[in-house]
Tab-separated table of C-alpha atoms in Angstrom:
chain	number	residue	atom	x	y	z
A	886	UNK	CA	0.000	0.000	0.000
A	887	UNK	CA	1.137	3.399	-1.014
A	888	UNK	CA	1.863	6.019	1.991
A	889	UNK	CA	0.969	9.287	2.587
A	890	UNK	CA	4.752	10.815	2.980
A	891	UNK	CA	5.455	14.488	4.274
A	892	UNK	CA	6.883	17.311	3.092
A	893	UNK	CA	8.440	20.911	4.506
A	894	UNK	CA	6.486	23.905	4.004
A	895	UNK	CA	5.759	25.273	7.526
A	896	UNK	CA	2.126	24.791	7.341
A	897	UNK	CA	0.735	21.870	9.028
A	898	UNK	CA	-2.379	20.112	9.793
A	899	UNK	CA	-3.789	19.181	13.085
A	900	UNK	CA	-6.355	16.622	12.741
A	901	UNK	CA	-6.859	13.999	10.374
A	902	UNK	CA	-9.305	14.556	7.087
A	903	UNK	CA	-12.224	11.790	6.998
A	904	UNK	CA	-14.588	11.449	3.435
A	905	UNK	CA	-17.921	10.498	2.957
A	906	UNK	CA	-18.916	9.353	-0.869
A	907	UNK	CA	-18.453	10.478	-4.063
A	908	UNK	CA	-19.236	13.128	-6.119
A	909	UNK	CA	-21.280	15.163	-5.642
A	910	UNK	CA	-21.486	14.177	-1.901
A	911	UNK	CA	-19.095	16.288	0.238
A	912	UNK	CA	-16.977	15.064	3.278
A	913	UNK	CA	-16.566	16.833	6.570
A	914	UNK	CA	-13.282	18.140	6.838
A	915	UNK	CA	-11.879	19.485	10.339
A	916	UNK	CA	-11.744	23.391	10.864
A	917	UNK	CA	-8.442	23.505	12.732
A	918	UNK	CA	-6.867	21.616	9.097
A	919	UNK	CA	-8.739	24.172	6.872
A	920	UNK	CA	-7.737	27.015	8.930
A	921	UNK	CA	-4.049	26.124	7.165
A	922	UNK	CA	-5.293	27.050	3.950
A	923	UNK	CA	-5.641	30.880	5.025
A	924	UNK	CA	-1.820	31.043	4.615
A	925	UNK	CA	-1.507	29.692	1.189
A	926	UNK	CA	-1.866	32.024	-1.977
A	927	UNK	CA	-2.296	28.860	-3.620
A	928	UNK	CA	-2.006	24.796	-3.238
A	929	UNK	CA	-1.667	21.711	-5.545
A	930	UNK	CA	-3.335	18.478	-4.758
A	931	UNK	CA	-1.293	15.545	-6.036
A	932	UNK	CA	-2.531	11.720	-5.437
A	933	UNK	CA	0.441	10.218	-6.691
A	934	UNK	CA	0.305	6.772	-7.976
A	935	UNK	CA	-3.239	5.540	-7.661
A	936	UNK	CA	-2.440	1.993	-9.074
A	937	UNK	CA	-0.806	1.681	-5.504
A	938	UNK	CA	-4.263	0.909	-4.368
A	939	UNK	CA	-6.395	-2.381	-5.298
A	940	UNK	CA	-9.363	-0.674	-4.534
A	941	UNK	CA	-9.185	1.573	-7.328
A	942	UNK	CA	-6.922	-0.364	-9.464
A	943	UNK	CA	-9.596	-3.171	-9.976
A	944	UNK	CA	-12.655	-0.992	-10.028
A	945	UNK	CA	-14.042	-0.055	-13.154
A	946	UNK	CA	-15.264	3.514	-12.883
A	947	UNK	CA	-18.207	5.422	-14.789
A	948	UNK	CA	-15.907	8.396	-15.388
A	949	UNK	CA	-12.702	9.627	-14.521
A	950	UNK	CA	-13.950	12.512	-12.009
A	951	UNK	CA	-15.832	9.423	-10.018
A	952	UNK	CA	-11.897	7.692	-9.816
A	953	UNK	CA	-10.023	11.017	-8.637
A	954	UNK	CA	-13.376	11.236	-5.995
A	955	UNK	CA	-12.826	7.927	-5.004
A	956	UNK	CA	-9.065	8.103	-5.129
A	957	UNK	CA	-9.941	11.275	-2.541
A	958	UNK	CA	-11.773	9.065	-0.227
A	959	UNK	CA	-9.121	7.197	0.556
A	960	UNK	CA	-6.067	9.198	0.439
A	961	UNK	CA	-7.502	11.608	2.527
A	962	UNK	CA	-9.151	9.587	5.296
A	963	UNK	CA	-5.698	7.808	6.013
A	964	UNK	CA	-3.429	10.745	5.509
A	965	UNK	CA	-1.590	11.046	9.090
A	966	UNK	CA	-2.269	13.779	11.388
A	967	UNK	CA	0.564	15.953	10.100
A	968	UNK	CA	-0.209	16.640	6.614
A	969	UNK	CA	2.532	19.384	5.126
A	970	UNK	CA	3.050	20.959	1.953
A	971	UNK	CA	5.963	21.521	-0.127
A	972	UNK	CA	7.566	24.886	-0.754
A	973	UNK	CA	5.567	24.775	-4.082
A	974	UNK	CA	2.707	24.246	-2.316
A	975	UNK	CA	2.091	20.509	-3.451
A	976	UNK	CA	0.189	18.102	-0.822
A	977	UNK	CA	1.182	15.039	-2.460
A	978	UNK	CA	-0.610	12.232	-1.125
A	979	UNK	CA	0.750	8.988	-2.201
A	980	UNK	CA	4.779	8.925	-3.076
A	981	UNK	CA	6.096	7.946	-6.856
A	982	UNK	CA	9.617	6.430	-5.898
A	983	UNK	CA	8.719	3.610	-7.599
A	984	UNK	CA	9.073	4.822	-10.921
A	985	UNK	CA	12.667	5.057	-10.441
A	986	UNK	CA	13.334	1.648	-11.220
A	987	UNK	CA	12.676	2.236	-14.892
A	988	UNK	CA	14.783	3.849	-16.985
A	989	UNK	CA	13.275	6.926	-18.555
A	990	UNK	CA	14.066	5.609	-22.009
A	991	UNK	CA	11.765	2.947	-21.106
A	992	UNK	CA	8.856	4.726	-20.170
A	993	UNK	CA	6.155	7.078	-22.222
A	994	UNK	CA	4.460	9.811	-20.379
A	995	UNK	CA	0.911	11.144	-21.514
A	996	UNK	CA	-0.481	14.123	-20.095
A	997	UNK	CA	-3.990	15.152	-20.289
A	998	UNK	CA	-4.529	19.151	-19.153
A	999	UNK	CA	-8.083	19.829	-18.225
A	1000	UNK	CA	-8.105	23.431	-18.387
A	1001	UNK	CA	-11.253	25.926	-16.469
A	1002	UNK	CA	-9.979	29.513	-18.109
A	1003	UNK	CA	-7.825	30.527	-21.303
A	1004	UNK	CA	-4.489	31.094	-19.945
A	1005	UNK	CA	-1.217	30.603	-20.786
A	1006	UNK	CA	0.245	30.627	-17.931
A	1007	UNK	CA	-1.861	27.768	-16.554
A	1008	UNK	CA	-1.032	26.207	-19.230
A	1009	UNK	CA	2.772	26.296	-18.043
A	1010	UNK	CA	2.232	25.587	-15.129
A	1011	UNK	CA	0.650	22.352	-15.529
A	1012	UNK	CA	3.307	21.245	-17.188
A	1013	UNK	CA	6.007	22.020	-14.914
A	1014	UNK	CA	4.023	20.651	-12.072
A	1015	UNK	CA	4.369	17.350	-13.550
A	1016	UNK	CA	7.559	17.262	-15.199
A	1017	UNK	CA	8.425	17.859	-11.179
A	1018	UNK	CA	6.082	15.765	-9.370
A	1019	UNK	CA	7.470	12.925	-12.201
A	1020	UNK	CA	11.186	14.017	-12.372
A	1021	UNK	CA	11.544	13.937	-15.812
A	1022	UNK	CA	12.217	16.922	-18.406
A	1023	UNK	CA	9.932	15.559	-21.050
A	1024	UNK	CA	6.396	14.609	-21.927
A	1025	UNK	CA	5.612	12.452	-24.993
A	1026	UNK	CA	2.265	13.258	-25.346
A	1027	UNK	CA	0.192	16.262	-23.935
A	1028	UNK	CA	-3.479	16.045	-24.453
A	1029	UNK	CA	-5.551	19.824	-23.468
A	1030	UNK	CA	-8.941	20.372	-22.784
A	1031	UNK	CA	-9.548	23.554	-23.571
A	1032	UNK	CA	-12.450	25.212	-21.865
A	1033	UNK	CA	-15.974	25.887	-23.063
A	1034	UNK	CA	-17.027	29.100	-25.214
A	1035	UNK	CA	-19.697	31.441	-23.317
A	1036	UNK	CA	-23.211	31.017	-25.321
A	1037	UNK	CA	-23.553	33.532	-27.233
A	1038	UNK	CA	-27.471	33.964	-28.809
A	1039	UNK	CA	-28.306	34.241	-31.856
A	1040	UNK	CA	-24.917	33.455	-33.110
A	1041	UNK	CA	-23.592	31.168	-36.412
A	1042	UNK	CA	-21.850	28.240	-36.267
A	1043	UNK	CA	-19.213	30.237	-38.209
A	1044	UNK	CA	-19.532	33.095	-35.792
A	1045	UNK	CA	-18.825	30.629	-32.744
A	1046	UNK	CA	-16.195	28.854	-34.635
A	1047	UNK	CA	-14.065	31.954	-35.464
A	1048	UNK	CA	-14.158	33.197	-31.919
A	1049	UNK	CA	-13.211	29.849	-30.780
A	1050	UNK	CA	-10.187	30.031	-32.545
A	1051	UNK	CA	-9.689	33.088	-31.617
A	1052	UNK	CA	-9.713	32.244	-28.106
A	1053	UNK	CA	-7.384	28.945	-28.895
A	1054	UNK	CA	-4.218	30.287	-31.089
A	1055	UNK	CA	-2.496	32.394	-27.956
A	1056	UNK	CA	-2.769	28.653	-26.274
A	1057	UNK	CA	-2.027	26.954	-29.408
A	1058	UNK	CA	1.290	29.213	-29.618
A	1059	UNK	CA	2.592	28.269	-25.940
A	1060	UNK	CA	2.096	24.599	-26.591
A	1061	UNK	CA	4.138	24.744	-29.819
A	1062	UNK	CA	7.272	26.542	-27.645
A	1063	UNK	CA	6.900	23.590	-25.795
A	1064	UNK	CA	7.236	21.179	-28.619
A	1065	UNK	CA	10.180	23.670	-29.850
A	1066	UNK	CA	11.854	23.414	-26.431
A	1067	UNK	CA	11.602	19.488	-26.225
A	1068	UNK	CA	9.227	19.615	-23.094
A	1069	UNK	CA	6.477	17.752	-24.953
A	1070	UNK	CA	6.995	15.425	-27.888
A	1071	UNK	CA	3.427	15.735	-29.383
A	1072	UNK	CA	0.265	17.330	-29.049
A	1073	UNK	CA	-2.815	16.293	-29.022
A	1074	UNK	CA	-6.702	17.734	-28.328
A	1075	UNK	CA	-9.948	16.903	-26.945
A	1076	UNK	CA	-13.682	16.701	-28.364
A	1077	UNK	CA	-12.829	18.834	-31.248
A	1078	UNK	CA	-15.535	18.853	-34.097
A	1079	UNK	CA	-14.734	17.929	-37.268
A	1080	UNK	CA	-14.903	21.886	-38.050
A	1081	UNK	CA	-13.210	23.009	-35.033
A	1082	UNK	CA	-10.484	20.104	-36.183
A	1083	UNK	CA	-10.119	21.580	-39.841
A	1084	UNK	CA	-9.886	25.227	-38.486
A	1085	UNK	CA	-7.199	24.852	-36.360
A	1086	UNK	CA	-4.758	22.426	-38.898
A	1087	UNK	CA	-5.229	25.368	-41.198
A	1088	UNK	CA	-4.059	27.780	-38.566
A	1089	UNK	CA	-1.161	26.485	-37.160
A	1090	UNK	CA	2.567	24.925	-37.909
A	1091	UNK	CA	2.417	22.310	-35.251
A	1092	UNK	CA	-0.749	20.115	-35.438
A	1093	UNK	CA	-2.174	18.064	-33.208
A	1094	UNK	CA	-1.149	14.052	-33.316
A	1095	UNK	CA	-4.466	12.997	-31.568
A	1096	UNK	CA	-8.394	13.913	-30.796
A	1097	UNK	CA	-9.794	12.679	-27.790
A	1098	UNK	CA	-13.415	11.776	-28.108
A	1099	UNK	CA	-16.356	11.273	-26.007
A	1100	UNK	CA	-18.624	8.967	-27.827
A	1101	UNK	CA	-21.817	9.038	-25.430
A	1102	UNK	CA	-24.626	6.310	-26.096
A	1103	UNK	CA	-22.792	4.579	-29.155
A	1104	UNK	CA	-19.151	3.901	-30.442
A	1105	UNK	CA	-19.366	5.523	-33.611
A	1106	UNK	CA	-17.338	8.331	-34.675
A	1107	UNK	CA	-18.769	10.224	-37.628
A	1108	UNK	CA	-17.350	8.983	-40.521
A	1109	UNK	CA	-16.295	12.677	-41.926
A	1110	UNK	CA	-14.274	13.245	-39.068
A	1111	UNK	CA	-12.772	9.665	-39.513
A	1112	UNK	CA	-11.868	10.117	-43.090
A	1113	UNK	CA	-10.262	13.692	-42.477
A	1114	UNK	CA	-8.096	12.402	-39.657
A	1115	UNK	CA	-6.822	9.633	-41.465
A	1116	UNK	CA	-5.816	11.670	-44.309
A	1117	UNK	CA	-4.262	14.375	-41.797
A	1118	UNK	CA	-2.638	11.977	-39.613
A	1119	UNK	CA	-4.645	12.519	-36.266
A	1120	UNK	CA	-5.132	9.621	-34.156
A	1121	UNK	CA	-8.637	9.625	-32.998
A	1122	UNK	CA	-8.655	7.865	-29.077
A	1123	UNK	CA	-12.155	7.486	-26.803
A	1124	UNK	CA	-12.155	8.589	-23.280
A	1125	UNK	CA	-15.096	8.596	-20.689
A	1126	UNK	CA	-13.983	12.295	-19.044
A	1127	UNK	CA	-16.603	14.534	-18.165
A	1128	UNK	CA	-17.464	17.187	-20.157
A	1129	UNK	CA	-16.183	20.087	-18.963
A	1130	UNK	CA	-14.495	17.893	-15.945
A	1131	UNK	CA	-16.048	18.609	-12.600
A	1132	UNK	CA	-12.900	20.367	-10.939
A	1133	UNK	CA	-15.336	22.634	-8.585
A	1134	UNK	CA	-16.996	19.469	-7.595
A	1135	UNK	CA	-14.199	17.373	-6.801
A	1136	UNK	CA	-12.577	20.080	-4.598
A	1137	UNK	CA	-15.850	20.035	-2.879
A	1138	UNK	CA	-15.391	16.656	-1.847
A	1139	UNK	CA	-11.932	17.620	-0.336
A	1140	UNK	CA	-13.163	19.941	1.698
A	1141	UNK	CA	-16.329	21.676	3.446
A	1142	UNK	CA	-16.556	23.159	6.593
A	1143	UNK	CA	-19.282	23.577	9.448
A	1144	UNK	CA	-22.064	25.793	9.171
A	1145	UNK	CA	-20.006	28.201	11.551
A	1146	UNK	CA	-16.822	28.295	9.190
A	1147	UNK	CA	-16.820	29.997	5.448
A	1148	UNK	CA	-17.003	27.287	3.015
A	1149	UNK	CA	-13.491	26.223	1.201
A	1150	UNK	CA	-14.551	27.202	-1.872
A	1151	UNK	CA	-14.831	31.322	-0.460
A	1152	UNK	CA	-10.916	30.959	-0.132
A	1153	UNK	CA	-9.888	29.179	-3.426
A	1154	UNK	CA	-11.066	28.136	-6.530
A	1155	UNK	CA	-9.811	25.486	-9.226
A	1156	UNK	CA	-7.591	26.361	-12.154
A	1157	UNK	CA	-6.619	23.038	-13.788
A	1158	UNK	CA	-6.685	19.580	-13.524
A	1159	UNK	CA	-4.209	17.064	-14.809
A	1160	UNK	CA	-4.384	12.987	-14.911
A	1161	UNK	CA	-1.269	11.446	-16.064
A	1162	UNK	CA	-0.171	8.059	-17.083
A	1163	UNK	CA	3.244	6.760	-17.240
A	1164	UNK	CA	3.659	3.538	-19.717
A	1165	UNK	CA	6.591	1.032	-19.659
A	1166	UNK	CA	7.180	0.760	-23.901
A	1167	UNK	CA	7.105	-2.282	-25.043
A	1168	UNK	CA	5.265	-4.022	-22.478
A	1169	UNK	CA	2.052	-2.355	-22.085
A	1170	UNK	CA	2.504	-2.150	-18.377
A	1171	UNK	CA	1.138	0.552	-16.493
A	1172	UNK	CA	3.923	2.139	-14.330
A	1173	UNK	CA	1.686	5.243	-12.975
A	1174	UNK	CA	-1.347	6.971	-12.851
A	1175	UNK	CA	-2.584	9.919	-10.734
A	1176	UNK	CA	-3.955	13.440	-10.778
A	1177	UNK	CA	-2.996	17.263	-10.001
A	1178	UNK	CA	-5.663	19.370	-8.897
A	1179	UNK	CA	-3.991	23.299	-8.906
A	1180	UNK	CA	-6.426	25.981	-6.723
A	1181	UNK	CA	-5.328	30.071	-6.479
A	1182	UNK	CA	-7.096	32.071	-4.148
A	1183	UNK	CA	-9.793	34.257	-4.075
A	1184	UNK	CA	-10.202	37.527	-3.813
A	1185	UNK	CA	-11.108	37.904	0.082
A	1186	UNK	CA	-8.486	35.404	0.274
A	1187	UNK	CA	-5.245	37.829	-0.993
């Protein structure tokens, strides 16, 4: 069983965190813990290797914001009474020394970036926050998630599509530094349309290597889509995330306090998530698996 280890940051907890259920149930969480939180500007939530744990390992899950709930549930109701934070403000839950045992030559990283907000800097930062939490200087394949367009009535298809991109190329542009730096290998998106897929090829130098698709109620893609990504070289891969993914909710079930406390999410709110797999080649062996949650604070909270 994977333990909870500790790490220096001057901020500790007093009490140990207990869960109840899974999304959207909440769990209790003790006041004097929470309390902490007032001192941070910011905090990252990483569960380390969930394979570490049977009980997840074996289960098959609905989605993949009802495993990082679960996963939750029982990180958090075993983590010790002295729960610390790293200078970076990390509180990783579960330690990843195992992966050291590979080489890195041996292993493939893939990175999927769940993003709430357009920014680049987010962006950045999600990457760095697993290149450290994984040691490496590298990701082979970064998968992004880009967030939802605001309705906008009355407007075209065209109209939407053009903002959209609009919206997408100052992300578009960091990701391709990345590829130009060697940080990630190859890119790939999520749930694009076969129109939103077309408009961005024609927009940019670096395309994407893979869509990630959502096929709810059937397992057909639509055959346009299937014919223009096998003529542009675009891998097209299922998934069963939520759409957008329920960050809000899950921090929810980290935290809420008594009726007599402000509620958790008063002091921060959720930026990005990330779930991450680590492959040994060649043998289709999971090494890892886990998730980064980032939070900033709120106003009343700076």
């Amino acid at each position: 069983m994977c333990q909870s280890i500790l790490v220096n940051s001057g901020i500790r907890a007093s009490r140990r965190l207990k869960i109840s259920g899974f999304l959207p149930q909440v769990m209790a969480c003790p006041s004097g813990f929470l309390e902490k939180f007032r001192d941070l500007q910011s905090f990252r939530l990483h569960t380390g290797n969930i394979n570490a744990y049977n009980e997840l390992k074996l289960k098959r899950f609905s989605s993949s914001a009802e495993e990082l709930s679960a996963c939750l549930k029982i990180q958090l109701a075993s983590t010790p009474a002295a729960t610390d934070f790293r200078n970076n403000g990390t509180l990783l839950l579960c330690d990843n020394a195992h992966i050291d045992k590979y080489e890195r030559d041996d292993l493939k990283i893939t990175m999927k970036l769940f993003l709430s907000r357009w920014c680049e800097h987010e962006l950045k930062e999600a990457v760095d926050a697993l290149k450290e939490q994984l040691a490496t200087t590298s990701i082979e394949l970064l998968i992004v998630a880009f967030p939802e367009l605001e309705i906008v009535e009355g407007e075209t298809e065209e109209e939407e599509n053009k903002r959209w991109i609009k919206q997408l190329l100052p992300l578009w542009s960091s990701l391709e530094s990345l590829i130009k730096s060697g940080e990630v290998v190859s890119l790939g998106v999520s749930d694009l349309s076969l129109n939103q897929l077309q408009t961005l090829c024609d927009e940019v130098d670096t395309r994407p290597t893979v869509d990630h698709l959502r096929i709810d109620g059937c397992c057909v893609v639509p055959p346009e889509l299937q014919e223009y990504a096998k003529n542009h070289d675009v891998q097209l891969l299922t998934h069963n995330d939520p759409i957008p993914f329920p960050t809000r909710e899950v921090f929810h079930s980290f935290c809420t306090l008594n009726e007599e406390t402000p509620l958790c999410s008063d002091l921060f709110e959720p930026t990005w998530t990330v779930r991450y797999t680590v492959w040994v080649r060649r043998r289709s062996v999971m090494a890892s698996k886990g998730y980064i949650v980032a939070f900033v604070g709120t106003q009343g909270n700076e």
